[in-house]
PDB file of C-alpha atoms in Angstrom:
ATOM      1  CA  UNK A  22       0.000   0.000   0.000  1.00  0.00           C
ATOM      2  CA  UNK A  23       2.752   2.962   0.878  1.00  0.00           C
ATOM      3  CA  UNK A  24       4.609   1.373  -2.693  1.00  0.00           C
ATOM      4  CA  UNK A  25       1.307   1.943  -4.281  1.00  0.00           C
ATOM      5  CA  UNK A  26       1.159   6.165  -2.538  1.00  0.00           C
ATOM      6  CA  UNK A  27       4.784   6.546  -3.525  1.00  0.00           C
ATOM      7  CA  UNK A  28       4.336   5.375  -7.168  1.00  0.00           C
ATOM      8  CA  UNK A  29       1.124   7.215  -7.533  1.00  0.00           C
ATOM      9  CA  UNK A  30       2.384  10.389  -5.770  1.00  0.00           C
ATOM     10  CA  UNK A  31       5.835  10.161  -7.771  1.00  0.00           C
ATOM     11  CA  UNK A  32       4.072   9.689 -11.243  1.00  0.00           C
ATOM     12  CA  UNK A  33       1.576  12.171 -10.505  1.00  0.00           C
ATOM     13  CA  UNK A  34       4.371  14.682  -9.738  1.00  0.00           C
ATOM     14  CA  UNK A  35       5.968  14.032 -12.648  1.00  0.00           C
ATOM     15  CA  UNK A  36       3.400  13.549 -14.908  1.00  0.00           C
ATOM     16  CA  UNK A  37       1.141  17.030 -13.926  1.00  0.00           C
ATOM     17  CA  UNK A  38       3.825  19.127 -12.615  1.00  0.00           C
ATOM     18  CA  UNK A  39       1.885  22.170 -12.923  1.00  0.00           C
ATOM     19  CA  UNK A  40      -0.797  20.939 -10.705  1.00  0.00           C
ATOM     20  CA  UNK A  41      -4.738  20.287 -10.800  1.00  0.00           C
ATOM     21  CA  UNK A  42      -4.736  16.897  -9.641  1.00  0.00           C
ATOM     22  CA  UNK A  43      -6.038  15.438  -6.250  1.00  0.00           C
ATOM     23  CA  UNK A  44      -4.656  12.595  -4.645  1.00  0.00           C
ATOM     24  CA  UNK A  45      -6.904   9.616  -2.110  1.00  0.00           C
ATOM     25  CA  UNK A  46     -10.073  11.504  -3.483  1.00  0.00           C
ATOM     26  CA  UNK A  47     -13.856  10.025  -2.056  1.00  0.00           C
ATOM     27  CA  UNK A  48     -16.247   8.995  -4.534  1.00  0.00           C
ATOM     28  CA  UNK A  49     -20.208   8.390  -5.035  1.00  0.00           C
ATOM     29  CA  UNK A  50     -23.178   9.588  -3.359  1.00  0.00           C
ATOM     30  CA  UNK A  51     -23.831  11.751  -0.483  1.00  0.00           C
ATOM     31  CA  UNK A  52     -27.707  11.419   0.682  1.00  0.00           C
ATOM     32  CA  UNK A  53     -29.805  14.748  -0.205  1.00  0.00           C
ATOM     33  CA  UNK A  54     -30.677  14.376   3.031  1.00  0.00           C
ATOM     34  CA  UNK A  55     -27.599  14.639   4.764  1.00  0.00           C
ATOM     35  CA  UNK A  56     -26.102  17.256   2.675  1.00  0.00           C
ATOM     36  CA  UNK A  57     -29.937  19.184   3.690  1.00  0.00           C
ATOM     37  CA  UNK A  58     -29.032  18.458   7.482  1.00  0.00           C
ATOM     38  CA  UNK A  59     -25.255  18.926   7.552  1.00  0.00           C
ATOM     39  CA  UNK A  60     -24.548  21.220   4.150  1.00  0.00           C
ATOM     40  CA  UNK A  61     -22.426  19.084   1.277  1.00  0.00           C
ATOM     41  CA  UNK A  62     -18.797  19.606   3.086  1.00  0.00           C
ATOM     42  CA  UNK A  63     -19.698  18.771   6.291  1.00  0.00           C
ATOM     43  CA  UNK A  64     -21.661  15.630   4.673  1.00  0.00           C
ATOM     44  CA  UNK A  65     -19.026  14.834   2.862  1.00  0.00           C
ATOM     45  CA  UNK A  66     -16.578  15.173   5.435  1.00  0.00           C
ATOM     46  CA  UNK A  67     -18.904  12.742   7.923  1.00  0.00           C
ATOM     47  CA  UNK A  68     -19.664  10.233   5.258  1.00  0.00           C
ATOM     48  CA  UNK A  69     -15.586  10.138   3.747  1.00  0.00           C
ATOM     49  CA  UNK A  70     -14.669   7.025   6.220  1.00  0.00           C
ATOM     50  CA  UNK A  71     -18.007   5.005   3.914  1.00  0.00           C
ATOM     51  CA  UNK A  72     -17.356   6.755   0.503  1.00  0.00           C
ATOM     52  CA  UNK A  73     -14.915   4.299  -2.099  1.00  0.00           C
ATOM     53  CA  UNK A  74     -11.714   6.405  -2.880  1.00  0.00           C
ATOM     54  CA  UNK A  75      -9.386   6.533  -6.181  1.00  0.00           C
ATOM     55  CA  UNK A  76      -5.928   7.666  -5.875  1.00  0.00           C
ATOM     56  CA  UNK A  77      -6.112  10.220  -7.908  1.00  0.00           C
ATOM     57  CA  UNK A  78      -7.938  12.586 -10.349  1.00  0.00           C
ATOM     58  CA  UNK A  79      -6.795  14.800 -12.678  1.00  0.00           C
ATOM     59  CA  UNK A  80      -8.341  17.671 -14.428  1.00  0.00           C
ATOM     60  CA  UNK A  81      -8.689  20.620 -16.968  1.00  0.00           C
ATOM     61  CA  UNK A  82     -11.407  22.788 -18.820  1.00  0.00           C
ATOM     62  CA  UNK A  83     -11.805  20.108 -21.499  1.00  0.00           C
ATOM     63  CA  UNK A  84     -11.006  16.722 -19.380  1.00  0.00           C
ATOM     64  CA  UNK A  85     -11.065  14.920 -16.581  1.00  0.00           C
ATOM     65  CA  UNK A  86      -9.354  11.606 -15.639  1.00  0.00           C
ATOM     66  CA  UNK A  87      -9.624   9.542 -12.883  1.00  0.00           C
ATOM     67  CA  UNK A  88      -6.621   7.331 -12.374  1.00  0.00           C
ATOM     68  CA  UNK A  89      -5.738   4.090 -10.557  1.00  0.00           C
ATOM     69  CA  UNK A  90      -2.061   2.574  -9.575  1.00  0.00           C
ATOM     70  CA  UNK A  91      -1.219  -1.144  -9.386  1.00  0.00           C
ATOM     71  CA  UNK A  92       1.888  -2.171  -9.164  1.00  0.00           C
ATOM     72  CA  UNK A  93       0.841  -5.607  -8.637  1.00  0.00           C
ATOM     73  CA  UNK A  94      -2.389  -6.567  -9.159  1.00  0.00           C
ATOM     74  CA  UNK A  95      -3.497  -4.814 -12.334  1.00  0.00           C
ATOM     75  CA  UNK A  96      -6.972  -6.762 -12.785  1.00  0.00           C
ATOM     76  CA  UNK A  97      -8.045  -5.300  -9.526  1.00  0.00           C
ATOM     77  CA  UNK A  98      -7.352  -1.528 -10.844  1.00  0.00           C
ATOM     78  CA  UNK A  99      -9.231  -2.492 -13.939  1.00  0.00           C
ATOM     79  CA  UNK A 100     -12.229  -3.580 -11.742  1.00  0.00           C
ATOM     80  CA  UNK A 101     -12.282  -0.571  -9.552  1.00  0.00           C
ATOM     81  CA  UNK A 102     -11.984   2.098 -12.155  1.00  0.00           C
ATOM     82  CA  UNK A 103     -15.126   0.590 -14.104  1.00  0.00           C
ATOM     83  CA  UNK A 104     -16.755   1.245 -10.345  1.00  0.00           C
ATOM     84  CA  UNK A 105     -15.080   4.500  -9.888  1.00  0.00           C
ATOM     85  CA  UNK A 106     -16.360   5.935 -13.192  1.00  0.00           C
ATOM     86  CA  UNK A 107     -19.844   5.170 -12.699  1.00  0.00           C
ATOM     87  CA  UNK A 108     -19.622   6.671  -8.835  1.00  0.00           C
ATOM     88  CA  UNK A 109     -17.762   9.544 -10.574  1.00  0.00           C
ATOM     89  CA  UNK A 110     -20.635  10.775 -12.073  1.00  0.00           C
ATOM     90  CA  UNK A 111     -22.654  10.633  -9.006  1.00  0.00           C
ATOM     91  CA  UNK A 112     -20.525  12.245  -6.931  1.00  0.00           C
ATOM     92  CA  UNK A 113     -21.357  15.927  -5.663  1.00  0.00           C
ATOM     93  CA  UNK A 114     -17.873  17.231  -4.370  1.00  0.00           C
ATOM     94  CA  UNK A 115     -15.584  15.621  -7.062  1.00  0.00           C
ATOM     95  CA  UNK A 116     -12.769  18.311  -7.075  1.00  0.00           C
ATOM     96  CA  UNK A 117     -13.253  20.619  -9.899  1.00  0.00           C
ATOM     97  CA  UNK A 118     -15.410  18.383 -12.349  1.00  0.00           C
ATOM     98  CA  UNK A 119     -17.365  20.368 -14.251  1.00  0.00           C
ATOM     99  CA  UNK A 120     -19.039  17.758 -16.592  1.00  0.00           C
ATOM    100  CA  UNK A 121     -15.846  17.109 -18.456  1.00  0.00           C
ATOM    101  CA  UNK A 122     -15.294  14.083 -20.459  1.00  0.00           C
ATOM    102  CA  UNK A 123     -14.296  11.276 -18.160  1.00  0.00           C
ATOM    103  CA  UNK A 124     -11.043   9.239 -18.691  1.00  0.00           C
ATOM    104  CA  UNK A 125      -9.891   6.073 -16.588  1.00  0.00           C
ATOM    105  CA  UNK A 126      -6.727   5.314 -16.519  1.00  0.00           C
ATOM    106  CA  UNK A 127      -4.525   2.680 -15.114  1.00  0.00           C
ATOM    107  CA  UNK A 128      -0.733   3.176 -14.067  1.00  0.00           C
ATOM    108  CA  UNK A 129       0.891   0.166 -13.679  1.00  0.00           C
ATOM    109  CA  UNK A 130       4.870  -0.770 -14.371  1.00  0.00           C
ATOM    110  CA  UNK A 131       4.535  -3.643 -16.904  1.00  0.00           C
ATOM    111  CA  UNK A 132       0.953  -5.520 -17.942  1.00  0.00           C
ATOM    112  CA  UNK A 133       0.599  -8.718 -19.399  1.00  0.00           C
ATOM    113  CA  UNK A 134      -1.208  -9.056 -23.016  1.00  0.00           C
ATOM    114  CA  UNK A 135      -4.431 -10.161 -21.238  1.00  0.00           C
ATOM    115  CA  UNK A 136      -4.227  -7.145 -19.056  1.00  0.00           C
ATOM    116  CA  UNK A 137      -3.835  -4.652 -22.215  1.00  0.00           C
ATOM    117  CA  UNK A 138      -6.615  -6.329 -24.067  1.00  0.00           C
ATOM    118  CA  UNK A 139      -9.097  -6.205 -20.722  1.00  0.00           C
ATOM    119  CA  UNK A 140      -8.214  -2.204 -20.397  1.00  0.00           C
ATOM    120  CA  UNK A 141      -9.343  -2.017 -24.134  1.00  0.00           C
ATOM    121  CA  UNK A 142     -12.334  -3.692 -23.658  1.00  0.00           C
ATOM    122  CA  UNK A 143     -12.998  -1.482 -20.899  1.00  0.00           C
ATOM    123  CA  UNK A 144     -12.429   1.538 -22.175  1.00  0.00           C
ATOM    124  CA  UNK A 145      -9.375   1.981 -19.542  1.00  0.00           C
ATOM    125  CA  UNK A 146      -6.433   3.933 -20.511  1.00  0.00           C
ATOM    126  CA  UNK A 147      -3.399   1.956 -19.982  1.00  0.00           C
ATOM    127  CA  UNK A 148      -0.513   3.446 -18.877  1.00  0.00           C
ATOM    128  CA  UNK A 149       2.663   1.863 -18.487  1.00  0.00           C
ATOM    129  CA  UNK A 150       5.236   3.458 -16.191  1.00  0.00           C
ATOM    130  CA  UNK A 151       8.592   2.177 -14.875  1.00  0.00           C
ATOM    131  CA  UNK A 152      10.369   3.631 -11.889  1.00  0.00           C
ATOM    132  CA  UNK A 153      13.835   2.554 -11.261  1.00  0.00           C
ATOM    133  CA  UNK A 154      12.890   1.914  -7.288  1.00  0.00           C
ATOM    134  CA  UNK A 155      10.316  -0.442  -8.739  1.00  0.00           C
ATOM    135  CA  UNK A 156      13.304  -3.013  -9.413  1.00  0.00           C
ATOM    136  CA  UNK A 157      14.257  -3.699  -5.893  1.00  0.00           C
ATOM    137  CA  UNK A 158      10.569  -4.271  -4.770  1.00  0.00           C
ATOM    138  CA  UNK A 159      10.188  -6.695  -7.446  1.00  0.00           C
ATOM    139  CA  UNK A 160      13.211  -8.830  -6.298  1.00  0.00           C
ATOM    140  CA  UNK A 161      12.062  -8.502  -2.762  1.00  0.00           C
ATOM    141  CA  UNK A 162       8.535 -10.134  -3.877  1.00  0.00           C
ATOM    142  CA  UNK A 163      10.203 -12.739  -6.063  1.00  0.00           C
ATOM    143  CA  UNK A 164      12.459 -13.809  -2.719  1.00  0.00           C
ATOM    144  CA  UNK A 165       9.258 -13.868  -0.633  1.00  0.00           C
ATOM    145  CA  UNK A 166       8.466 -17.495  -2.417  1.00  0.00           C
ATOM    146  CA  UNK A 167      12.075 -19.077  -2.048  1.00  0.00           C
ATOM    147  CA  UNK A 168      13.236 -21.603   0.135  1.00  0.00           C
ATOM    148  CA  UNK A 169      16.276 -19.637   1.195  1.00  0.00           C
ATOM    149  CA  UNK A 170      14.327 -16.145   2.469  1.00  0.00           C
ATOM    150  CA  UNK A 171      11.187 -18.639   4.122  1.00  0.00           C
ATOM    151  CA  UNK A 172      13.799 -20.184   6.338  1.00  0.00           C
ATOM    152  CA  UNK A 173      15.532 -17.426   7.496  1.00  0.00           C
ATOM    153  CA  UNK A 174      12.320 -15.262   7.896  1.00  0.00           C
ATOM    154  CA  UNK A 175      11.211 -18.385  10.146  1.00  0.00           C
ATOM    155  CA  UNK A 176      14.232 -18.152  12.011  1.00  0.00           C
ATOM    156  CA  UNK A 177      13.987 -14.475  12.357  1.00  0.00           C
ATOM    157  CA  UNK A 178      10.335 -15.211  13.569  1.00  0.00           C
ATOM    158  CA  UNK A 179      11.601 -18.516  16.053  1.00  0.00           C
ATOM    159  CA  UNK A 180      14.199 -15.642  17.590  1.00  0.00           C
ATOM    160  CA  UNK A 181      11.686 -12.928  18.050  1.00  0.00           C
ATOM    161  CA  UNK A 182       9.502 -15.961  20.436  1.00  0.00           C
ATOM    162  CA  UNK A 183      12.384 -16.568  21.956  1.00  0.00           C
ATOM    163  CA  UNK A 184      13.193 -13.261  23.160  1.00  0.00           C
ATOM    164  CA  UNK A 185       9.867 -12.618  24.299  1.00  0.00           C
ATOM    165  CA  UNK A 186       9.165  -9.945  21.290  1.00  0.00           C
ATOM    166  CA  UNK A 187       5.875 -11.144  19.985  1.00  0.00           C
TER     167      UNK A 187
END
């Protein structure tokens, strides 16, 4: 998750340096009624823990895109930006959309041909972007699964019991 905020914040930074994009924004309904009892920022601000949130949006005059990082797991951002685009549209405090054209896009560092052919399908921009950092969170994944880093991670664990720290 804090790979996923660094990638998104770092592409984001580089990508709209000038600005008008929004970062962990809510999405989807408030209640008429609660925005009649509370006004639509404090609704929004009581509701945000229950409201689905993209990591980011982006925005001009003529567009306005909302865009999802996966390093990993790039069927899941495809799945949540088809959600996020229809809960765009119903969404009352989505930061300076002012019926634009909606984009989706998904940032990921590499995507299998399945993956390119299922953001097609879906209309989902994909956007492939490498970041050198990426490389040494890869390898740390791959050694997750072998023999050598399970045993010493159990030792590690076995060591921490025996020292009373867990």
């Amino acid at each position: 998750m804090e790979r996923e905020r660094r990638y998104g914040a770092e592409y984001m930074k580089h990508t709209f340096p000038h600005g008008n994009y929004s970062m962990n924004v809510p999405l989807g309904p408030i209640p008429d009624s609660t925005i009649e009892q509370m006004g639509l920022t404090d609704a929004a601000a009581f509701l945000r823990p229950y409201r689905r949130r993209i990591d980011a949006v982006a925005w001009s005059p003529h567009w306005y895109i909302l865009i999802e990082f996966k390093i990993r797991d790039a069927l899941e951002g495809i799945g949540r930006l088809q959600t996020y685009r229809d809960l765009a549209k119903r969404t009352p405090d989505l930061p300076e959309y002012r019926d634009q054209p909606l984009e989706a896009w998904l940032v990921t560092p590499w995507a299998l041909d399945w993956i390119q052919i299922a953001c097609h399908e879906a209309n989902i921009k994909l956007v492939i972007d490498w970041q050198e950092w990426i490389t040494g969170y890869v390898q740390e994944r791959q050694n997750y699964y072998r023999a050598p880093y399970r045993a010493a991670r159990a030792e590690k664990m076995r060591n921490r019991r025996l020292l009373g720290l867990e």
